[in-house]
C-alpha cells in the first residue's frame, strides 16, 4: 500500500512518529460512527505502507476515552514516550500515526493513559493480524497477502448458490486432532495438518470441516472460545499464511471450511479488549448486561455502533481474507436473552419489559443480512439451544437470518434414548420420534458435537448400553438413524472411529484404535453413510421441507421400531428407513409402501464390513397387495439386531 504527499522525505532517526498520515476518509469515519463500516480491518490496526517513498507501518486504534496513546514494542525497546499516536480531529476517538522503517515481525502494543483517573495499560491490537504465541501477549506487525490457488473451488461454490447441498461436517479442534510423539506431544502445525487432514476428511466423505475457534486465545483450555485476537489465527500452529494454506488445501480437496465465531463474550485478560481505554469500551458497563456468569467473561455492548462495526467487520474478514465457507456462531442463546443464566434481580428487562436482548437481536440480524449480501454462497449456522422462533428464517420476515441452526433438542433426546437399555426403550418411543414434530420449523443441522464427549459425559461409544458388540451396534444404529433423519449432519473428531476416551484438548485422538475391527467397522459405515448422503437426493434435497419426509410407522413401541420414507423434490426417488432399537432380529418384518414395485437394500448397519452380524436383505423385496401402515402395498424384510436398513425403490 502506498500513500504519497508533497512533504520532504524523512528518516527514522529524525522523527519517531509521523502525524497527518491516514487511511481514513470522511466517509469511513461516518460509516464507523454509525456502525455501518464492515471492512474496518482495512483501516484500523497495523498496516505496512509506503509514505513519501519510505516504507513503514501505519497504526490506528479506537480509544475515545484515552488521554494519551503511544506505541511500545521491539522497535523502541518498549519505551512509552518515543512513539505517540495522534487523535483525529473529527471526534471519532481514533488515534493514528505512521512509523517509518518498521515492518514485518515487529512486536507492538498500545500504551494507553485514560482520562479516567489516569488509568494506564498496555493493550494488544484489537485488529492485530498476528499475535505472539501465548503466554506472550504482544501483537505482531504482519502482512497477510497471499497468492490463493482455490479459484476452482470458489467458482463452484458460487455456481451452487441457492441450491440445497448436502452438508456433512467433521468438527475439529486443530491442536488435538493428531499430535507429534517425536516432538514431545506437540500439536501439528497448520502446514503439517494440511498434509494430512484434508485427505483424511475426504476419505471419510465429509463435505465440510468445522474448526473450533482458531482466533488467538490466551487460555488453551478454553478451546478457543475466550478470544483476545479476533483478527488473528492462533500463532500456536503457524503464521496467517500457513493457515491460509490449510484452508486452500481443503478447497483443493473439494471440502468446505466452516469457522466457529464467538460474538457472545470475551475474556477479561488485561492485554485484550476488556476495559480497553480505561472504560467499558467494548463491553456493556452494567454487569447485569455486560458480565457472563457461566464463563466469567464480558459481554459485548451490542447497542454501541462502533462495537457493532467491529463484530460485523470481523465476520466479513474471515470470509474475505481467509476464504472461509461459513461461520458457525457460538452461544447464540446467551445473546438473545437478558436473563440467560441469571436469577431474578440479576438482569434488566428491555424497553418493553421483556427478556429479549433487542440490541443483540438487531446485531445478529444485521450480521446475517450483511454476510449474505456480501457472500450469498456461504452459510451462517447458529448454535442456539432454545425455542426462539425463526432463527433460520429471513430477516425480512422477522427471523434472525441464519442459514441453519443446530438441532440441540434432537441431540439431547436421541442420546438420552440411545443410552437407555433396549429392554426399556419401548417405554420411551416418544423420545425418539418427537424431533419430527418440529424438524421443519427451522433449517436444522443435527450435531453430535464436542460438548457431548467432555466433562464426565463419556465418549459416544460408552453412552451406548450393553456388551461390547451391542455398544458398537448401537453406535452404528445411531449414525444410520442420524443420516436418515431430516437435516444436515455434524460429527466431532474421534467419533468416526468410536474413540473410547473422552476428548482431551491436551492429547491426540487415540489413532491406535483404528487397527481393530469394531472401530474400523464404524469408520467404514460412516464412509458409506457420507457417500449415500451426498449421492441420494432423497436423503438431502428436502432436508428442510416436510415434503421430503413421511412416516410409515412411529407406533411400534413393543418392538422399538420406527420406519419412514425420505423423498427427493420430484417425489420419484424414495428411500425407506427402518430402525430396530432392540437386539432382537425380526424375520419377515412387514412395512407398508405407497405403490407397487421393488425395493432394494442399499445400506444395512449390521453388514459384515461394519463388524456387524451380517443380517442382510440380499434379495430385492417385491410388493404384495397387502395393506399395512395405511398403505395399499407392503413388503417384508429381515430387520437386523440394533440395526438400521435403507431400502430404495427401483
XYZ file of C-alpha atoms in Angstrom:
650
model
C 0.000 0.000 0.000
C 1.362 3.417 -0.895
C 0.489 6.884 0.419
C 2.233 9.841 -1.186
C 2.180 13.583 -0.463
C 4.366 16.606 -1.175
C 6.299 16.536 2.122
C 10.050 16.087 2.150
C 11.426 12.622 2.790
C 12.481 11.763 6.310
C 14.389 9.106 8.194
C 13.564 7.234 11.360
C 16.452 8.935 13.161
C 14.800 12.336 12.718
C 11.162 11.602 13.550
C 9.694 8.729 15.500
C 6.001 9.012 14.588
C 4.548 10.989 11.678
C 1.143 12.602 12.110
C -1.202 13.510 9.303
C -0.967 10.092 7.620
C -4.305 8.308 7.481
C -6.120 5.505 5.716
C -9.480 7.005 6.734
C -11.703 9.169 4.591
C -14.511 11.286 5.971
C -16.898 8.681 4.617
C -15.071 5.928 6.526
C -15.474 7.874 9.740
C -19.150 8.478 9.073
C -19.710 4.759 8.479
C -17.715 3.825 11.569
C -19.618 6.161 13.872
C -22.956 4.958 12.512
C -21.945 1.301 12.935
C -22.058 0.611 9.196
C -18.372 0.182 8.337
C -17.925 -3.547 7.777
C -14.345 -3.575 6.495
C -12.672 -1.847 9.407
C -9.781 -4.301 9.160
C -8.641 -2.317 6.098
C -8.319 0.843 8.208
C -7.783 0.084 11.907
C -4.816 -1.907 13.169
C -1.257 -2.009 11.825
C -0.727 -1.713 8.063
C 2.596 -1.827 6.243
C 2.539 1.072 3.750
C 4.867 3.364 1.813
C 4.702 7.079 2.576
C 6.885 9.589 0.744
C 8.888 6.729 -0.686
C 9.671 5.290 2.744
C 8.205 2.012 3.887
C 6.857 1.828 7.403
C 3.763 0.939 9.353
C 0.588 2.939 9.841
C -1.226 2.368 13.135
C -4.804 3.231 14.053
C -6.666 2.339 17.232
C -10.041 3.328 18.648
C -9.636 4.650 22.190
C -12.050 7.582 22.616
C -11.516 7.938 26.367
C -7.720 7.988 26.213
C -5.716 10.984 27.316
C -2.624 9.631 25.590
C -1.824 6.715 23.262
C 1.644 5.646 22.213
C 3.287 2.649 20.622
C 5.580 0.347 22.523
C 7.424 -2.579 21.005
C 10.663 -4.197 19.982
C 11.444 -1.250 17.699
C 11.661 1.214 20.643
C 12.614 -1.134 23.485
C 9.065 -0.807 24.878
C 9.543 2.905 25.549
C 6.220 4.616 26.223
C 7.404 8.126 25.285
C 9.053 7.880 21.874
C 6.201 6.933 19.515
C 2.990 8.817 20.324
C -0.145 8.394 18.249
C -2.334 11.392 17.442
C -6.084 11.766 17.942
C -8.095 12.539 14.848
C -9.692 15.952 14.747
C -13.179 14.586 13.976
C -14.054 13.260 17.437
C -14.152 9.662 16.242
C -11.892 8.556 19.088
C -9.368 7.096 16.646
C -5.660 7.611 17.303
C -3.255 7.143 14.405
C 0.288 7.650 13.186
C 2.953 6.392 10.808
C 6.280 4.965 11.928
C 8.893 4.772 9.159
C 11.264 1.871 8.667
C 9.467 -0.707 10.799
C 7.505 -3.622 9.437
C 7.005 -7.364 9.274
C 7.661 -9.244 12.500
C 7.978 -6.324 14.915
C 6.150 -6.786 18.214
C 3.947 -3.950 19.445
C 1.272 -2.877 21.889
C -0.664 0.300 22.521
C 0.188 2.132 25.740
C -2.971 3.922 26.863
C -3.354 6.520 29.589
C -7.024 7.090 30.239
C -8.932 10.244 31.134
C -10.449 8.007 33.791
C -8.294 8.758 36.846
C -5.066 8.344 34.895
C -5.579 4.576 34.387
C -2.648 3.151 32.396
C -2.421 -0.098 30.462
C -0.630 -1.768 27.560
C -3.020 -3.387 25.108
C -2.719 -5.748 22.198
C -4.207 -4.541 18.938
C -7.946 -5.343 18.608
C -7.317 -5.556 14.844
C -3.946 -7.291 15.132
C -3.401 -9.759 12.285
C -0.948 -11.890 14.267
C -0.159 -12.216 17.971
C 2.716 -13.690 19.869
C 2.305 -17.295 20.919
C 0.720 -17.415 24.390
C 1.561 -16.896 27.173
C 3.212 -13.894 25.468
C 0.698 -11.201 24.648
C 2.049 -8.675 22.125
C 0.650 -8.149 18.653
C 2.893 -8.660 15.616
C 3.089 -6.433 12.542
C 2.217 -8.747 9.674
C 1.289 -8.548 6.010
C -1.394 -11.163 5.250
C -1.153 -11.030 1.462
C -1.367 -14.492 -0.064
C -1.432 -15.943 -3.562
C -4.539 -18.105 -3.409
C -4.945 -21.188 -5.581
C -8.560 -22.109 -4.889
C -10.375 -20.287 -7.688
C -11.933 -23.509 -8.979
C -13.487 -24.150 -5.567
C -14.817 -20.597 -5.252
C -16.308 -20.698 -8.759
C -18.006 -23.982 -7.958
C -19.262 -22.541 -4.668
C -20.767 -19.536 -6.440
C -22.383 -21.738 -9.087
C -24.289 -23.630 -6.388
C -25.642 -20.506 -4.671
C -29.231 -21.015 -3.598
C -29.220 -24.767 -4.189
C -29.733 -27.193 -1.328
C -26.475 -29.096 -0.977
C -25.575 -31.913 1.405
C -23.711 -30.617 4.451
C -21.869 -33.342 6.321
C -19.454 -31.683 8.722
C -16.394 -33.024 10.549
C -15.824 -30.896 13.663
C -12.149 -30.484 14.599
C -10.028 -28.986 17.347
C -6.819 -28.375 15.425
C -4.497 -28.667 18.400
C -5.564 -32.157 19.430
C -6.666 -33.946 16.248
C -3.242 -35.507 15.917
C -0.053 -34.734 17.813
C 3.617 -35.416 17.176
C 5.064 -38.011 19.579
C 8.517 -37.293 18.183
C 8.043 -33.612 19.006
C 7.180 -34.136 22.650
C 3.440 -34.460 22.033
C 3.280 -31.047 20.371
C 0.337 -30.079 18.194
C 0.760 -30.300 14.436
C 1.345 -27.041 12.592
C -1.104 -25.658 10.050
C 1.135 -26.945 7.258
C 1.531 -30.375 8.823
C -2.246 -30.537 9.198
C -2.595 -29.528 5.549
C -0.542 -32.594 4.591
C -2.891 -34.975 6.422
C -6.258 -33.602 7.498
C -7.881 -32.710 4.125
C -7.054 -36.129 2.688
C -8.457 -37.827 5.778
C -11.695 -35.826 5.731
C -12.063 -36.517 2.006
C -11.536 -40.248 2.547
C -14.277 -40.262 5.175
C -16.561 -38.475 2.717
C -17.452 -35.346 4.685
C -18.352 -32.289 2.628
C -17.118 -29.737 5.171
C -14.800 -29.365 8.102
C -15.559 -27.093 11.044
C -12.798 -25.717 13.243
C -13.312 -24.876 16.879
C -12.219 -21.225 17.139
C -8.791 -20.626 15.618
C -8.732 -16.958 16.635
C -5.957 -16.174 19.114
C -6.820 -17.014 22.698
C -4.627 -16.892 25.801
C -6.089 -19.877 27.677
C -5.691 -23.085 25.696
C -8.207 -24.846 27.916
C -10.963 -22.552 26.602
C -10.685 -24.466 23.272
C -10.594 -21.079 21.551
C -13.870 -19.731 22.920
C -12.163 -16.993 25.010
C -10.737 -14.785 22.259
C -8.355 -11.842 22.544
C -7.158 -11.673 18.921
C -10.330 -11.602 16.849
C -8.477 -10.960 13.569
C -5.570 -13.376 14.070
C -5.390 -17.157 13.643
C -3.575 -18.665 16.600
C 0.197 -18.468 16.246
C 0.447 -21.759 18.159
C 0.282 -23.544 14.793
C 1.994 -21.088 12.445
C 1.541 -17.839 10.526
C -1.593 -16.423 8.879
C -0.265 -17.612 5.519
C 0.170 -21.108 6.960
C -3.474 -21.091 7.996
C -4.495 -19.842 4.546
C -2.559 -22.754 3.067
C -4.541 -25.158 5.256
C -7.858 -23.717 4.076
C -6.638 -23.763 0.483
C -5.667 -27.431 0.859
C -9.209 -28.258 1.938
C -10.637 -26.368 -1.011
C -8.337 -28.172 -3.415
C -9.626 -31.415 -1.922
C -13.208 -30.292 -2.568
C -14.028 -29.674 1.093
C -15.541 -26.507 2.571
C -14.257 -24.852 5.738
C -16.552 -23.526 8.485
C -15.073 -21.412 11.280
C -16.504 -21.128 14.774
C -17.127 -17.447 15.546
C -17.691 -16.052 19.046
C -19.519 -12.698 19.246
C -21.155 -13.600 22.554
C -18.374 -12.856 25.049
C -14.656 -12.217 25.532
C -12.197 -12.709 28.423
C -11.062 -10.186 30.998
C -7.345 -10.589 30.213
C -5.565 -7.285 30.738
C -3.980 -7.227 27.264
C -7.294 -7.840 25.466
C -10.480 -5.901 24.775
C -11.554 -5.606 28.404
C -11.644 -2.071 29.868
C -9.723 -1.055 26.775
C -9.215 2.678 27.244
C -9.885 2.803 30.966
C -13.622 2.487 30.358
C -16.047 -0.245 29.350
C -15.469 0.371 25.668
C -16.275 -2.963 24.024
C -18.266 -4.472 26.895
C -21.510 -3.236 28.398
C -20.774 -1.169 31.521
C -23.647 -2.566 33.599
C -22.646 -6.065 34.787
C -26.280 -7.122 34.544
C -25.791 -6.870 30.775
C -22.007 -6.969 30.459
C -20.916 -9.917 32.608
C -21.366 -13.582 31.667
C -21.917 -15.610 34.859
C -21.316 -19.006 33.225
C -17.992 -18.250 31.593
C -16.794 -15.445 33.901
C -16.290 -13.272 30.858
C -17.504 -9.981 29.389
C -20.396 -9.384 27.005
C -20.131 -7.010 24.065
C -22.130 -3.789 24.129
C -24.348 -4.632 21.163
C -26.015 -1.237 21.276
C -22.803 0.695 20.581
C -22.346 1.448 16.892
C -18.591 1.123 16.827
C -18.757 -2.271 18.570
C -21.316 -3.500 16.060
C -18.998 -2.423 13.249
C -16.106 -4.239 14.943
C -18.051 -7.510 15.173
C -19.542 -7.496 11.681
C -16.179 -6.443 10.210
C -14.647 -9.422 11.968
C -17.165 -11.822 10.443
C -16.598 -10.398 6.960
C -12.817 -10.520 7.484
C -12.693 -14.319 7.752
C -14.860 -14.733 4.650
C -12.850 -12.137 2.740
C -9.221 -12.661 3.695
C -9.338 -16.353 4.597
C -11.937 -17.643 2.093
C -13.996 -19.336 4.803
C -17.128 -21.057 3.522
C -19.269 -20.458 6.570
C -19.427 -19.239 10.140
C -20.890 -21.241 12.986
C -21.942 -18.726 15.650
C -21.384 -19.880 19.206
C -23.732 -19.423 22.166
C -26.493 -17.558 20.321
C -28.987 -18.306 23.113
C -26.847 -16.363 25.585
C -27.060 -13.353 23.268
C -30.811 -13.491 22.749
C -31.964 -13.360 26.361
C -31.174 -10.773 29.010
C -31.943 -13.282 31.765
C -29.776 -16.057 30.317
C -28.261 -17.974 33.270
C -29.310 -15.178 35.650
C -31.507 -15.206 38.709
C -34.300 -12.796 39.479
C -32.915 -9.308 40.056
C -29.667 -10.030 38.176
C -30.880 -8.743 34.830
C -32.575 -5.698 33.319
C -35.722 -6.047 31.167
C -35.747 -4.444 27.739
C -37.648 -1.253 26.993
C -40.884 -3.220 26.624
C -40.412 -5.142 29.859
C -39.394 -8.351 28.104
C -36.409 -10.653 28.434
C -35.220 -10.467 24.842
C -31.959 -8.625 24.204
C -33.183 -6.358 21.429
C -29.748 -4.895 20.744
C -28.183 -8.342 20.322
C -31.068 -9.494 18.123
C -30.595 -6.440 15.916
C -26.850 -7.131 15.711
C -27.428 -10.767 14.718
C -29.920 -9.757 12.033
C -27.536 -7.169 10.624
C -24.665 -9.651 10.716
C -26.628 -12.241 8.741
C -28.004 -9.697 6.290
C -24.528 -8.338 5.619
C -22.890 -11.750 5.264
C -25.460 -12.986 2.764
C -25.365 -9.744 0.799
C -21.581 -9.901 0.501
C -21.243 -13.687 0.263
C -24.506 -15.326 -0.834
C -22.639 -18.605 -1.431
C -21.668 -19.199 2.224
C -23.740 -20.235 5.230
C -24.110 -18.972 8.776
C -25.055 -21.580 11.363
C -26.450 -20.876 14.822
C -25.648 -22.868 17.919
C -28.927 -21.966 19.594
C -30.490 -24.158 22.266
C -33.894 -22.552 22.911
C -37.203 -22.429 21.085
C -36.616 -18.864 19.871
C -38.702 -18.612 16.683
C -37.296 -18.003 13.221
C -33.590 -18.483 13.900
C -33.055 -19.707 10.331
C -35.776 -17.624 8.733
C -35.139 -14.459 6.695
C -34.717 -11.159 8.477
C -37.399 -9.561 6.312
C -39.932 -11.960 7.858
C -38.775 -11.160 11.390
C -36.306 -14.049 11.625
C -32.679 -13.912 12.701
C -31.464 -14.737 9.201
C -29.169 -17.726 9.828
C -28.799 -20.320 7.096
C -29.045 -23.209 9.560
C -29.496 -23.941 13.252
C -28.055 -26.753 15.342
C -30.847 -29.142 16.368
C -29.890 -29.319 20.035
C -33.171 -30.916 21.098
C -32.628 -33.815 18.702
C -29.123 -34.341 20.053
C -30.169 -34.419 23.698
C -33.295 -36.548 23.191
C -31.554 -39.017 20.898
C -28.541 -39.524 23.148
C -30.815 -39.977 26.148
C -32.874 -42.561 24.272
C -29.810 -44.388 22.950
C -28.318 -44.571 26.446
C -31.449 -46.389 27.669
C -31.256 -50.162 27.959
C -33.073 -51.619 24.902
C -35.287 -53.581 27.297
C -36.887 -50.315 28.393
C -36.843 -48.372 25.128
C -40.437 -49.411 24.436
C -41.483 -47.043 27.197
C -39.643 -44.116 25.601
C -40.765 -44.364 21.962
C -41.889 -40.752 22.009
C -38.377 -39.640 22.826
C -37.008 -40.908 19.508
C -39.967 -39.751 17.411
C -40.566 -36.326 18.979
C -37.997 -34.470 16.869
C -40.070 -34.896 13.707
C -42.807 -32.741 15.232
C -40.551 -29.693 14.925
C -37.961 -30.919 12.399
C -39.096 -28.442 9.743
C -39.608 -25.372 11.923
C -36.012 -24.425 11.159
C -33.257 -25.366 8.718
C -31.665 -27.823 11.087
C -28.208 -29.331 11.329
C -28.005 -32.445 13.526
C -24.919 -32.195 15.757
C -23.044 -34.771 17.756
C -20.563 -32.187 18.916
C -17.513 -31.791 21.144
C -19.696 -30.704 24.069
C -21.152 -34.221 24.316
C -17.835 -36.027 24.857
C -16.192 -33.963 27.624
C -16.578 -33.139 31.319
C -17.619 -36.593 32.501
C -20.224 -37.113 29.770
C -18.344 -40.128 28.310
C -17.400 -40.703 24.675
C -20.291 -41.691 22.409
C -19.382 -45.381 22.436
C -19.675 -45.516 26.220
C -23.030 -43.773 26.204
C -24.318 -46.915 24.475
C -25.703 -49.752 26.654
C -24.915 -53.443 26.502
C -21.824 -55.558 25.990
C -19.032 -54.562 23.617
C -20.751 -55.841 20.483
C -24.021 -54.158 21.438
C -22.276 -50.850 22.172
C -20.815 -50.781 18.681
C -24.080 -51.932 17.088
C -25.932 -49.183 18.954
C -23.414 -46.599 17.757
C -23.742 -47.744 14.146
C -27.519 -47.624 14.563
C -27.256 -44.076 15.912
C -25.210 -42.926 12.914
C -27.515 -44.613 10.417
C -30.572 -43.051 12.049
C -28.822 -39.662 12.148
C -28.002 -39.691 8.430
C -31.552 -40.756 7.566
C -33.193 -38.102 9.756
C -34.058 -34.809 8.016
C -31.374 -32.159 8.402
C -27.677 -31.689 7.760
C -25.069 -33.530 9.851
C -22.116 -32.769 12.157
C -19.824 -35.213 13.936
C -16.936 -34.412 16.257
C -13.493 -35.829 15.563
C -12.810 -39.227 17.064
C -16.443 -40.257 16.932
C -15.870 -41.554 13.392
C -13.887 -44.482 14.819
C -15.597 -44.773 18.222
C -12.999 -43.067 20.393
C -13.101 -44.788 23.788
C -11.766 -41.887 25.833
C -13.311 -38.502 26.489
C -11.825 -35.763 24.342
C -8.836 -34.054 25.955
C -7.524 -30.889 24.291
C -4.003 -31.710 25.525
C -3.855 -35.138 23.865
C -4.099 -36.607 20.412
C -7.026 -38.762 19.381
C -6.479 -42.466 20.029
C -5.467 -43.391 16.497
C -4.264 -46.841 17.524
C -7.912 -47.888 17.870
C -8.392 -47.805 14.093
C -6.478 -51.091 13.742
C -9.284 -53.015 15.473
C -12.205 -54.470 13.534
C -15.021 -52.936 15.599
C -13.520 -49.459 15.275
C -12.705 -49.928 11.586
C -16.283 -51.061 11.102
C -17.642 -47.763 12.418
C -15.312 -45.873 10.056
C -16.408 -47.994 7.106
C -20.054 -47.386 7.958
C -19.517 -43.646 8.172
C -17.797 -43.580 4.788
C -20.789 -45.315 3.232
C -23.286 -43.057 5.006
C -21.465 -39.968 3.745
C -21.417 -41.429 0.246
C -25.150 -42.112 0.311
C -25.899 -38.721 1.825
C -24.069 -36.963 -0.998
C -25.419 -39.101 -3.845
C -29.000 -39.919 -2.863
C -31.123 -36.815 -3.357
C -33.880 -38.308 -1.225
C -31.578 -38.044 1.801
C -30.662 -34.371 1.482
C -32.642 -32.487 -1.153
C -35.686 -31.788 1.035
C -33.921 -31.741 4.376
C -35.786 -28.573 5.368
C -39.132 -29.419 3.730
C -41.998 -31.554 5.026
C -42.426 -32.989 1.519
C -39.173 -34.862 1.993
C -40.388 -36.973 4.912
C -43.277 -39.353 5.540
C -43.856 -41.636 8.479
C -44.563 -45.264 7.717
C -44.905 -46.268 11.366
C -43.851 -44.496 14.537
C -46.075 -46.531 16.869
C -44.400 -49.939 17.068
C -43.208 -49.322 20.609
C -43.457 -53.003 21.554
C -40.645 -53.780 19.132
C -38.940 -50.380 19.468
C -39.038 -49.996 15.686
C -39.624 -46.854 13.638
C -39.944 -46.620 9.862
C -40.260 -43.689 7.478
C -39.736 -42.554 3.903
C -37.295 -39.939 2.646
C -38.135 -38.399 -0.742
C -36.497 -36.156 -3.310
C -38.044 -32.989 -4.759
C -39.585 -34.808 -7.719
C -41.232 -37.372 -5.454
C -39.907 -40.125 -7.710
C -36.912 -41.181 -5.642
C -37.812 -42.777 -2.326
C -35.794 -44.419 0.407
C -37.471 -46.407 3.168
C -35.662 -46.306 6.514
C -36.362 -48.906 9.184
C -34.648 -48.714 12.602
C -34.648 -51.550 15.099
C -33.619 -50.295 18.529
C -33.548 -53.746 20.166
C -31.034 -56.627 19.896
C -33.829 -58.893 18.619
C -33.648 -59.873 14.922
C -37.046 -59.553 13.220
C -37.593 -62.004 10.367
C -40.300 -61.159 7.842
C -40.942 -57.728 9.338
C -43.680 -56.080 7.281
C -43.743 -52.412 6.303
C -46.295 -50.568 4.196
C -45.262 -48.786 0.997
C -47.237 -46.367 -1.155
C -47.138 -48.108 -4.544
C -46.435 -51.325 -6.371
C -42.766 -52.009 -7.083
C -39.465 -53.468 -5.984
C -37.281 -52.310 -3.122
C -33.537 -52.999 -2.843
C -31.390 -52.719 0.259
C -28.713 -50.026 -0.228
C -27.486 -49.839 3.358
C -27.533 -52.071 6.413
C -25.670 -51.050 9.575
C -25.309 -54.728 10.500
C -23.172 -55.547 7.453
C -20.017 -57.599 7.939
C -17.757 -54.798 6.652
C -19.064 -52.685 9.540
C -18.277 -55.506 12.028
C -21.949 -56.455 12.237
C -23.613 -59.885 12.272
C -24.420 -59.642 8.543
C -28.207 -59.990 8.811
C -28.779 -58.568 5.348
C -31.578 -58.415 2.807
C -29.570 -59.816 -0.091
C -32.538 -60.137 -2.394
C -34.878 -57.401 -3.538
C -38.295 -57.144 -1.915
C -41.314 -57.142 -4.231
C -44.523 -55.535 -3.016
C -47.578 -57.531 -2.098
C -51.128 -56.263 -2.336
C -51.466 -56.367 1.440
C -52.460 -53.131 3.151
C -50.196 -52.152 6.014
C -49.354 -48.919 7.837
C -52.237 -47.328 5.964
C -50.559 -48.081 2.611
C -52.108 -50.244 -0.130
C -48.941 -52.330 -0.615
C -46.333 -53.810 1.692
C -43.073 -55.740 1.748
C -41.376 -57.987 4.269
C -37.711 -57.738 5.236
C -35.209 -59.011 7.744
C -34.645 -56.370 10.395
C -31.191 -56.824 11.952
C -30.478 -56.522 15.684
C -29.732 -52.956 16.798
C -29.679 -52.080 13.139
C -30.978 -49.679 10.535
C -31.841 -50.579 6.962
C -32.194 -48.286 3.924
C -34.281 -49.626 1.047
C -34.510 -47.816 -2.282
C -37.466 -48.073 -4.609
C -36.387 -49.316 -8.028
